[in-house]
CSV table of C-alpha atoms and ligand atoms in Angstrom, one decimal:
chain,number,residue,atom,x,y,z
A,7,MET,CA,63.2,84.7,131.3
A,8,SER,CA,65.4,85.2,134.4
A,9,GLN,CA,68.0,87.5,132.9
A,10,PRO,CA,68.0,90.0,130.0
A,11,THR,CA,69.7,88.7,126.8
A,12,LEU,CA,73.0,90.1,125.9
A,13,SER,CA,73.5,92.2,122.7
A,14,LEU,CA,74.7,90.4,119.6
A,15,PHE,CA,77.9,92.4,119.8
A,16,ALA,CA,78.5,91.3,123.4
A,17,SER,CA,77.7,87.7,122.6
A,18,GLY,CA,80.4,87.5,120.0
A,19,LEU,CA,83.0,89.7,121.7
A,20,THR,CA,86.6,88.5,121.3
A,21,GLY,CA,89.7,89.9,123.0
A,22,GLU,CA,93.5,89.6,123.1
A,23,THR,CA,94.5,86.0,123.5
A,24,ALA,CA,97.8,87.2,124.9
A,25,PHE,CA,96.0,88.1,128.2
A,26,ASP,CA,94.4,84.6,128.4
A,27,VAL,CA,97.8,82.9,127.8
A,28,LEU,CA,99.3,85.3,130.4
A,29,ALA,CA,96.8,84.1,132.9
A,30,ILE,CA,97.5,80.4,132.2
A,31,ALA,CA,101.3,81.1,132.4
A,32,LYS,CA,101.0,82.8,135.7
A,33,LYS,CA,98.8,80.0,137.1
A,34,LEU,CA,101.4,77.4,136.0
A,35,LYS,CA,104.2,79.5,137.5
A,36,ALA,CA,102.3,79.6,140.8
A,37,THR,CA,102.3,75.8,140.8
A,38,GLY,CA,106.1,75.8,140.5
A,39,LYS,CA,106.5,75.4,136.7
A,40,ASP,CA,109.4,77.2,135.2
A,41,VAL,CA,107.7,79.3,132.4
A,42,ILE,CA,109.6,81.5,130.0
A,43,GLU,CA,107.1,84.2,129.2
A,44,LEU,CA,107.2,85.4,125.7
A,45,GLN,CA,103.4,85.7,125.2
A,46,ILE,CA,102.7,89.3,125.8
A,47,GLY,CA,104.1,92.5,124.4
A,48,ASP,CA,105.1,94.0,127.7
A,49,SER,CA,108.5,95.4,128.7
A,50,PRO,CA,110.5,93.6,131.4
A,51,PHE,CA,112.1,96.9,132.3
A,52,ASN,CA,111.1,99.5,134.9
A,53,SER,CA,109.2,102.6,133.8
A,54,THR,CA,111.8,105.3,133.1
A,55,LYS,CA,113.3,107.2,136.1
A,56,ASN,CA,111.8,110.6,135.7
A,57,ALA,CA,108.4,109.2,135.0
A,58,LEU,CA,108.5,107.4,138.3
A,59,VAL,CA,109.7,110.4,140.3
A,60,SER,CA,107.2,112.8,138.7
A,61,GLY,CA,104.3,110.4,139.2
A,62,VAL,CA,105.1,110.2,142.9
A,63,ASN,CA,105.6,114.0,143.2
A,64,ALA,CA,102.3,114.6,141.4
A,65,ILE,CA,100.5,112.4,144.0
A,66,ASN,CA,102.2,114.3,146.8
A,67,GLN,CA,101.3,117.6,145.3
A,68,GLY,CA,97.6,116.7,145.2
A,69,MET,CA,97.2,116.4,141.4
A,70,THR,CA,94.5,113.8,142.2
A,71,HIS,CA,91.4,115.4,140.7
A,72,TYR,CA,89.7,115.8,137.4
A,73,CYS,CA,91.5,117.7,134.6
A,74,PRO,CA,90.4,118.7,131.1
A,75,SER,CA,89.1,115.8,129.0
A,76,PRO,CA,91.6,116.2,126.0
A,77,GLY,CA,94.5,116.3,128.4
A,78,LEU,CA,96.5,118.7,130.6
A,79,PRO,CA,97.4,121.8,128.5
A,80,SER,CA,101.1,121.6,129.5
A,81,PHE,CA,101.3,117.9,128.4
A,82,ARG,CA,99.6,118.5,125.1
A,83,GLU,CA,102.0,121.4,124.5
A,84,THR,CA,105.0,119.1,125.3
A,85,ILE,CA,103.7,116.3,123.1
A,86,ALA,CA,103.2,118.7,120.1
A,87,LYS,CA,106.7,120.2,120.5
A,88,ASN,CA,108.3,116.8,120.8
A,89,TYR,CA,106.3,115.5,117.8
A,90,PHE,CA,108.0,118.0,115.6
A,91,LYS,CA,111.4,117.2,117.1
A,92,GLU,CA,111.0,113.4,116.6
A,93,PHE,CA,109.0,113.1,113.4
A,94,GLY,CA,109.4,116.5,111.7
A,95,VAL,CA,105.6,117.1,111.5
A,96,LYS,CA,104.6,120.6,112.7
A,97,ILE,CA,101.5,120.4,115.0
A,98,GLY,CA,100.1,122.3,117.9
A,99,PRO,CA,98.4,121.2,121.2
A,100,GLU,CA,95.0,121.5,119.4
A,101,ASN,CA,96.1,118.4,117.4
A,102,VAL,CA,96.7,116.3,120.5
A,103,THR,CA,94.3,114.2,122.6
A,104,VAL,CA,95.6,112.3,125.6
A,105,GLY,CA,94.1,108.9,126.3
A,106,PRO,CA,94.7,105.9,128.5
A,107,GLY,CA,97.1,104.0,126.2
A,108,ALA,CA,96.8,103.6,122.4
A,109,LYS,CA,94.1,100.8,122.3
A,110,VAL,CA,91.1,102.9,123.3
A,111,PHE,CA,91.6,105.2,120.3
A,112,GLU,CA,90.6,102.3,118.0
A,113,GLN,CA,87.1,102.6,119.5
A,114,PHE,CA,87.1,106.4,119.3
A,115,PHE,CA,88.3,106.4,115.7
A,116,CYS,CA,85.5,104.0,114.7
A,117,GLU,CA,82.9,106.1,116.5
A,118,ALA,CA,84.3,109.2,114.9
A,119,PHE,CA,84.2,108.0,111.3
A,120,LEU,CA,82.1,104.9,110.8
A,121,ASN,CA,78.5,104.2,110.3
A,122,PRO,CA,77.1,100.7,110.2
A,123,GLY,CA,77.9,99.0,106.9
A,124,ASP,CA,81.0,101.2,106.1
A,125,ALA,CA,83.9,99.1,104.9
A,126,VAL,CA,87.3,99.2,106.5
A,127,LEU,CA,90.6,97.7,105.1
A,128,VAL,CA,92.7,95.9,107.7
A,129,PHE,CA,96.1,94.4,107.0
A,130,SER,CA,96.2,90.9,108.4
A,131,PRO,CA,97.5,89.3,110.6
A,132,GLN,CA,96.3,92.2,112.7
A,133,PHE,CA,96.2,93.5,116.3
A,134,PRO,CA,93.3,91.4,117.8
A,135,THR,CA,91.2,94.3,119.2
A,136,TYR,CA,90.7,96.0,115.7
A,137,LYS,CA,88.0,93.5,114.9
A,138,PRO,CA,85.8,93.9,118.0
A,139,ASN,CA,86.2,97.7,117.8
A,140,LEU,CA,85.1,97.7,114.1
A,141,GLU,CA,82.2,95.3,115.0
A,142,ARG,CA,81.1,97.7,117.7
A,143,ARG,CA,80.2,100.1,114.9
A,144,GLY,CA,78.8,97.4,112.6
A,145,ALA,CA,81.6,98.0,110.0
A,146,LYS,CA,82.4,95.5,107.3
A,147,ILE,CA,86.0,94.3,107.5
A,148,VAL,CA,88.0,93.7,104.3
A,149,TYR,CA,91.3,92.0,104.9
A,150,SER,CA,94.6,92.4,103.0
A,151,SER,CA,97.2,89.7,103.7
A,152,LEU,CA,100.7,90.7,104.8
A,153,LYS,CA,103.1,88.2,103.3
A,154,GLN,CA,106.5,87.1,104.7
A,155,GLU,CA,107.8,87.0,101.1
A,156,ASN,CA,107.0,90.8,100.9
A,157,GLN,CA,108.6,91.5,104.3
A,158,PHE,CA,105.1,91.9,105.7
A,159,ARG,CA,104.8,95.3,104.0
A,160,PRO,CA,101.3,96.6,103.1
A,161,ASN,CA,100.0,95.6,99.6
A,162,LEU,CA,99.1,98.9,97.9
A,163,LYS,CA,97.3,97.1,95.1
A,164,ASP,CA,94.8,95.8,97.7
A,165,VAL,CA,94.4,99.4,99.0
A,166,GLU,CA,93.7,100.7,95.5
A,167,ASP,CA,91.2,97.9,94.8
A,168,PHE,CA,89.5,98.5,98.1
A,169,ILE,CA,89.1,102.3,97.5
A,170,ASN,CA,88.0,101.9,93.9
A,171,ASN,CA,85.8,98.8,94.1
A,172,GLU,CA,84.3,98.6,97.7
A,173,PRO,CA,81.1,100.6,97.5
A,174,LYS,CA,81.2,101.9,101.1
A,175,ALA,CA,85.0,102.1,101.5
A,176,LYS,CA,85.6,104.5,104.4
A,177,ALA,CA,88.7,103.7,106.4
A,178,ILE,CA,92.0,101.9,106.6
A,179,PHE,CA,93.9,100.5,109.6
A,180,LEU,CA,97.6,100.7,109.3
A,181,ASN,CA,100.1,99.5,112.0
A,182,SER,CA,103.7,100.2,111.2
A,183,PRO,CA,106.0,98.9,112.8
A,184,HIS,CA,103.7,96.0,112.8
A,185,ASN,CA,102.6,93.7,115.6
A,186,PRO,CA,102.8,90.7,115.2
A,187,THR,CA,105.1,90.4,112.1
A,188,GLY,CA,107.7,93.1,112.8
A,189,GLY,CA,107.2,94.5,109.3
A,190,VAL,CA,107.6,98.2,108.5
A,191,ALA,CA,106.0,100.2,105.7
A,192,THR,CA,108.7,102.0,103.6
A,193,GLU,CA,108.8,105.6,102.5
A,194,ASP,CA,107.5,104.5,99.1
A,195,ASP,CA,104.6,102.6,100.8
A,196,MET,CA,103.7,105.8,102.8
A,197,LYS,CA,103.8,107.9,99.7
A,198,GLY,CA,101.7,105.4,97.7
A,199,LEU,CA,99.2,105.2,100.5
A,200,ALA,CA,98.9,109.0,100.7
A,201,LYS,CA,98.4,109.2,97.0
A,202,LEU,CA,95.5,106.8,97.2
A,203,ILE,CA,93.9,108.5,100.2
A,204,VAL,CA,94.4,112.3,100.0
A,205,GLY,CA,91.3,114.1,98.6
A,206,LYS,CA,89.0,111.1,99.1
A,207,ASN,CA,86.4,110.3,101.8
A,208,ILE,CA,88.8,107.8,103.5
A,209,ALA,CA,90.1,108.0,107.1
A,210,LEU,CA,93.3,106.3,108.2
A,211,PHE,CA,93.9,104.9,111.7
A,212,SER,CA,97.7,104.8,112.0
A,213,ASP,CA,98.6,102.7,115.0
A,214,GLU,CA,102.2,103.5,116.0
A,215,PRO,CA,103.0,102.1,119.4
A,216,TYR,CA,106.4,100.9,118.2
A,217,CYS,CA,107.6,104.2,116.9
A,218,HIS,CA,110.9,103.9,118.9
A,219,MET,CA,111.5,100.3,117.9
A,220,VAL,CA,112.6,100.7,114.3
A,221,TRP,CA,115.8,98.7,113.8
A,222,LYS,CA,116.6,100.0,110.3
A,223,GLY,CA,116.4,103.7,109.4
A,224,LYS,CA,114.0,106.0,111.2
A,225,HIS,CA,110.3,105.7,112.1
A,226,LEU,CA,108.0,106.9,109.4
A,227,THR,CA,104.5,108.2,110.1
A,228,PRO,CA,101.9,108.7,107.3
A,229,LEU,CA,101.2,112.1,108.9
A,230,ALA,CA,104.5,113.3,107.4
A,231,GLN,CA,103.0,112.9,103.9
A,232,PRO,CA,101.4,116.1,102.5
A,233,GLY,CA,97.6,116.3,103.1
A,234,MET,CA,97.5,113.3,105.4
A,235,LEU,CA,96.7,115.3,108.6
A,236,ASP,CA,93.2,115.8,107.2
A,237,HIS,CA,92.7,112.0,106.9
A,238,THR,CA,94.6,110.5,109.8
A,239,VAL,CA,94.4,109.7,113.5
A,240,ALA,CA,97.9,108.5,114.5
A,241,VAL,CA,98.2,107.0,117.9
A,242,TYR,CA,101.1,106.5,120.3
A,243,THR,CA,101.7,105.0,123.7
A,244,PHE,CA,104.0,105.2,126.6
A,245,SER,CA,103.6,101.4,127.2
A,246,LYS,CA,106.5,100.3,125.0
A,247,SER,CA,108.8,103.3,124.7
A,248,TYR,CA,108.9,104.2,128.4
A,249,SER,CA,107.9,100.8,129.8
A,250,MET,CA,104.7,102.4,131.2
A,251,SER,CA,102.1,99.8,130.2
A,252,GLY,CA,100.4,99.7,133.6
A,253,TRP,CA,100.1,103.5,133.9
A,254,ARG,CA,97.8,103.5,130.8
A,255,LEU,CA,99.0,106.5,128.8
A,256,GLY,CA,99.0,107.4,125.2
A,257,TYR,CA,97.9,110.1,122.8
A,258,ALA,CA,96.4,110.7,119.3
A,259,ILE,CA,97.4,113.2,116.7
A,260,SER,CA,94.8,114.4,114.3
A,261,ASP,CA,93.1,117.4,112.7
A,262,PRO,CA,91.9,119.7,115.5
A,263,LYS,CA,88.2,119.1,114.6
A,264,VAL,CA,88.7,115.4,115.0
A,265,ALA,CA,90.7,116.0,118.2
A,266,GLU,CA,87.8,117.9,119.6
A,267,ILE,CA,85.4,115.0,118.8
A,268,ILE,CA,87.8,112.5,120.5
A,269,GLY,CA,88.0,114.9,123.5
A,270,LYS,CA,84.2,114.7,123.7
A,271,MET,CA,84.4,110.9,123.6
A,272,ILE,CA,86.8,111.0,126.5
A,273,ASN,CA,84.5,113.4,128.3
A,274,THR,CA,81.5,111.1,127.9
A,275,SER,CA,83.4,107.9,128.8
A,276,LEU,CA,86.5,108.3,130.9
A,277,SER,CA,86.2,112.0,131.9
A,278,CYS,CA,90.0,112.4,131.7
A,279,VAL,CA,93.3,110.5,132.0
A,280,PRO,CA,94.5,110.8,135.6
A,281,PRO,CA,96.7,114.0,135.8
A,282,ILE,CA,99.3,112.1,137.9
A,283,VAL,CA,99.8,109.8,135.0
A,284,GLN,CA,100.0,112.6,132.5
A,285,LEU,CA,102.6,114.4,134.5
A,286,ALA,CA,104.7,111.2,134.7
A,287,GLY,CA,104.4,111.0,130.9
A,288,GLN,CA,105.4,114.7,130.5
A,289,ALA,CA,108.5,114.1,132.6
A,290,ALA,CA,109.3,111.0,130.5
A,291,ILE,CA,109.2,113.0,127.2
A,292,GLU,CA,111.1,115.9,128.7
A,293,ASN,CA,113.9,113.9,130.5
A,294,ASP,CA,114.0,110.3,129.6
A,295,ASP,CA,115.1,110.1,126.0
A,296,ASN,CA,118.5,108.6,126.8
A,297,GLU,CA,117.2,105.9,129.1
A,298,ARG,CA,114.5,105.1,126.5
A,299,ASP,CA,117.0,104.8,123.7
A,300,GLU,CA,119.2,102.5,125.9
A,301,VAL,CA,116.2,100.3,126.6
A,302,MET,CA,115.4,100.2,122.9
A,303,LYS,CA,118.9,99.0,122.1
A,304,LYS,CA,118.4,96.2,124.6
A,305,PHE,CA,115.2,95.2,122.9
A,306,HIS,CA,117.0,95.2,119.5
A,307,LYS,CA,119.7,92.9,120.9
A,308,LYS,CA,117.0,90.5,122.2
A,309,VAL,CA,115.2,90.4,118.8
A,310,GLU,CA,118.5,89.6,117.1
A,311,ILE,CA,119.3,86.8,119.7
A,312,LEU,CA,115.8,85.3,119.2
A,313,VAL,CA,116.1,85.3,115.4
A,314,ARG,CA,119.6,84.0,115.4
A,315,GLU,CA,118.6,81.1,117.6
A,316,LEU,CA,115.4,80.4,115.6
A,317,GLU,CA,117.3,80.3,112.4
A,318,LYS,CA,119.1,77.2,113.6
A,319,VAL,CA,115.9,75.2,114.1
A,320,PRO,CA,115.0,73.0,111.1
A,321,GLY,CA,111.6,73.7,109.6
A,322,VAL,CA,111.6,77.4,110.9
A,323,LYS,CA,111.5,80.2,108.3
A,324,VAL,CA,112.1,83.5,110.1
A,325,LEU,CA,112.8,87.1,109.0
A,326,MET,CA,114.8,89.7,111.0
A,327,PRO,CA,112.0,92.1,112.1
A,328,VAL,CA,112.5,95.7,110.8
A,329,GLY,CA,110.8,97.0,113.9
A,330,THR,CA,109.0,96.0,117.2
A,331,PHE,CA,110.1,93.5,119.9
A,332,TYR,CA,108.3,90.6,118.2
A,333,VAL,CA,109.6,87.7,116.2
A,334,PHE,CA,107.2,85.9,113.9
A,335,PRO,CA,108.6,82.7,112.4
A,336,ASP,CA,106.7,80.6,109.9
A,337,VAL,CA,106.5,77.1,111.6
A,338,SER,CA,103.9,75.7,109.2
A,339,ALA,CA,106.3,72.8,108.1
A,340,ILE,CA,106.6,71.8,111.8
A,341,CYS,CA,102.8,72.1,112.3
A,342,ASP,CA,102.2,69.9,109.3
A,343,GLU,CA,104.7,67.3,110.4
A,344,LEU,CA,103.3,67.1,114.0
A,345,GLY,CA,99.6,67.4,113.0
A,346,ILE,CA,99.0,70.4,115.2
A,347,VAL,CA,97.7,73.9,114.5
A,348,SER,CA,100.1,76.8,115.3
A,349,HIS,CA,98.3,78.0,118.4
A,350,GLY,CA,98.1,74.4,119.5
A,351,LEU,CA,101.8,74.2,119.1
A,352,ALA,CA,102.1,77.4,121.3
A,353,MET,CA,99.9,75.9,124.0
A,354,TYR,CA,101.8,72.6,123.8
A,355,LEU,CA,105.0,74.4,124.5
A,356,LEU,CA,103.4,75.9,127.6
A,357,GLU,CA,101.4,73.1,128.9
A,358,GLY,CA,102.3,69.8,127.3
A,359,ALA,CA,106.0,69.6,126.3
A,360,ASP,CA,107.4,69.2,129.8
A,361,GLU,CA,106.1,68.8,133.4
A,362,ASN,CA,108.4,71.2,134.9
A,363,LYS,CA,109.2,73.7,132.2
A,364,GLY,CA,107.3,75.6,129.5
A,365,VAL,CA,107.5,78.5,127.0
A,366,ALA,CA,104.6,80.8,126.6
A,367,CYS,CA,104.0,82.3,123.1
A,368,LEU,CA,101.1,82.8,120.7
A,369,GLY,CA,100.0,81.1,117.6
A,370,GLY,CA,99.7,83.4,114.6
A,371,GLU,CA,96.0,82.7,114.3
A,372,CYS,CA,95.5,84.8,117.4
A,373,PHE,CA,96.0,87.7,115.0
A,374,GLY,CA,93.6,86.4,112.3
A,375,GLU,CA,93.4,83.7,109.7
A,376,ALA,CA,96.5,85.2,107.8
A,377,GLY,CA,98.6,84.4,110.9
A,378,LYS,CA,98.0,80.6,110.7
A,379,GLY,CA,101.2,78.6,110.6
A,380,PHE,CA,103.2,81.2,112.5
A,381,LEU,CA,104.2,81.7,116.1
A,382,ARG,CA,104.7,85.1,117.8
A,383,PHE,CA,107.4,85.4,120.4
A,384,SER,CA,107.9,88.7,122.3
A,385,CYS,CA,111.3,89.4,123.8
A,386,ALA,CA,110.2,90.2,127.4
A,387,GLU,CA,112.8,87.9,129.2
A,388,PRO,CA,116.5,88.2,129.9
A,389,ASP,CA,118.8,87.3,126.9
A,390,GLU,CA,119.9,83.9,128.2
A,391,ARG,CA,116.3,82.9,128.8
A,392,LEU,CA,115.5,83.7,125.1
A,393,ILE,CA,118.3,81.2,124.1
A,394,GLU,CA,116.9,78.7,126.6
A,395,ALA,CA,113.4,79.2,125.2
A,396,VAL,CA,114.4,78.4,121.6
A,397,ALA,CA,116.4,75.3,122.8
A,398,PHE,CA,113.3,74.1,124.6
A,399,PHE,CA,111.2,74.7,121.5
A,400,ALA,CA,113.7,72.8,119.3
A,401,ASP,CA,113.6,69.9,121.7
A,402,ALA,CA,109.9,69.9,122.2
A,403,ILE,CA,109.1,69.6,118.5
A,404,LYS,CA,111.0,66.3,118.3
A,405,ARG,CA,108.6,64.7,120.8
A,406,GLN,CA,105.8,63.4,118.6
A,407,ASP,CA,104.7,61.2,121.5
A,408,ARG,CA,104.2,64.1,123.8
A,409,VAL,CA,102.5,66.1,121.0
A,410,ASN,CA,100.1,63.2,120.5
A,411,ALA,CA,99.3,63.0,124.2
A,412,TYR,CA,98.6,66.7,124.2
A,413,LEU,CA,96.3,66.4,121.2
A,414,GLU,CA,94.5,63.6,122.8
A,415,LYS,CA,93.6,65.9,125.6
A,416,ASN,CA,93.1,69.0,123.3
A,417,PRO,CA,91.6,67.7,120.1
A,418,LYS,CA,90.6,71.2,119.0
A,419,TYR,CA,94.3,71.8,118.1
A,420,ARG,CA,94.5,68.8,115.8
A,421,LYS,CA,95.6,69.5,112.2
A,422,ASN,CA,94.9,67.2,109.3
A,423,ARG,CA,98.1,65.9,107.8
B,11,PLP,C1,99.5,97.3,117.5
B,11,PLP,C2,99.1,97.7,118.9
B,11,PLP,N1,98.2,98.6,119.1
B,11,PLP,C3,97.8,99.0,120.3
B,11,PLP,C4,98.4,98.4,121.4
B,11,PLP,C5,97.9,98.8,122.8
B,11,PLP,O1,98.8,99.6,123.5
B,11,PLP,P1,98.4,100.3,124.8
B,11,PLP,O2,99.0,99.5,125.9
B,11,PLP,O3,99.1,101.6,124.7
B,11,PLP,O4,96.9,100.5,124.9
B,11,PLP,C6,99.4,97.4,121.3
B,11,PLP,C7,100.0,96.8,122.4
B,11,PLP,O5,100.5,95.7,122.4
B,11,PLP,C8,99.8,97.1,120.0
B,11,PLP,O6,100.7,96.1,119.7
């Protein structure tokens, strides 16, 4: 044997397809193709002003060394105060752990609470990295489908069944506002969830990157429900709210004992989040509310444009998202008609529909089986380009000849009619 074998986990590791499609889109663009990029959930706007200035100042002031693993004390203090201001939940810096974005907390949560064989309820379609992070700990995943006819809200009956009937039920992953569907759990959903969880040996991972992208009412966190701080790790990011995805900055709110454990996980893996990045985030929280809210309004308008345009396309069933900058139309009738699976349709729009132009988006199955028959569009392009993208889509689905030629080259996307 010339090389050591990989672990079973490594051999089956899956990631976010959005990054693969992003790479293809960039490659096509480099060859001169006009690609409208709606594949990844990134902001097209600059990081907010005070974040930029503070990041540069922090470099010039020499904040370029290690710092405490759970985060800079001043930043944790700022986050705790702001958390009460924004979500009405009273916490202190001991409840806060700073991390490089929101995603890595999936892994830390799993390491904190799960032993091999423990069962975890995941609402599906789901963020693609939940599965690998759960598999990393050998957890058993139980899926509960989010349905368009239920506005993609969590099904509490499934939660009840899971807790009562699954012998090793241990955790639930909730993501509200939800990527990819744009669904949001209501106050009643949060209350019902808390009633099922509080007092039991169940941990909740509450993934809340879109807390500033709620288009109806205010953002609700399960942490606001009595008793839920003992059960929950709620995670937030600067990627979406402050357009800071490349800085890698986020934080988790939890019980102090759990925060201490997550701090140790950062200690043993990352050491700390770069202080220059934390100081940029602190400035964003302290000074950039207005700019953030202006940007959120722009996203809301984009979502409305995209939905309005998609509603005009025959065969598309689309809901106005209650939150997030994603639109998730049901295109199953179009897929059936064309004989192509939904991610095949997405790739056809990018690669096959036209020589000189393409639209990059994702098939719903990139977010699990329950996403089959849907497309996910993000809104990361100028308003007029969104209109252009839907017009391109409407035209492309009329070209059965081109779809057939694409399927000839990519038979894996073929769907039986
Ligand atoms: C549901 C969900 N969780 C986590 C993340 C990761 O965010 P971050 O860039 O902060 O790691 C995203 C980003 O798209 C997301 O949509």
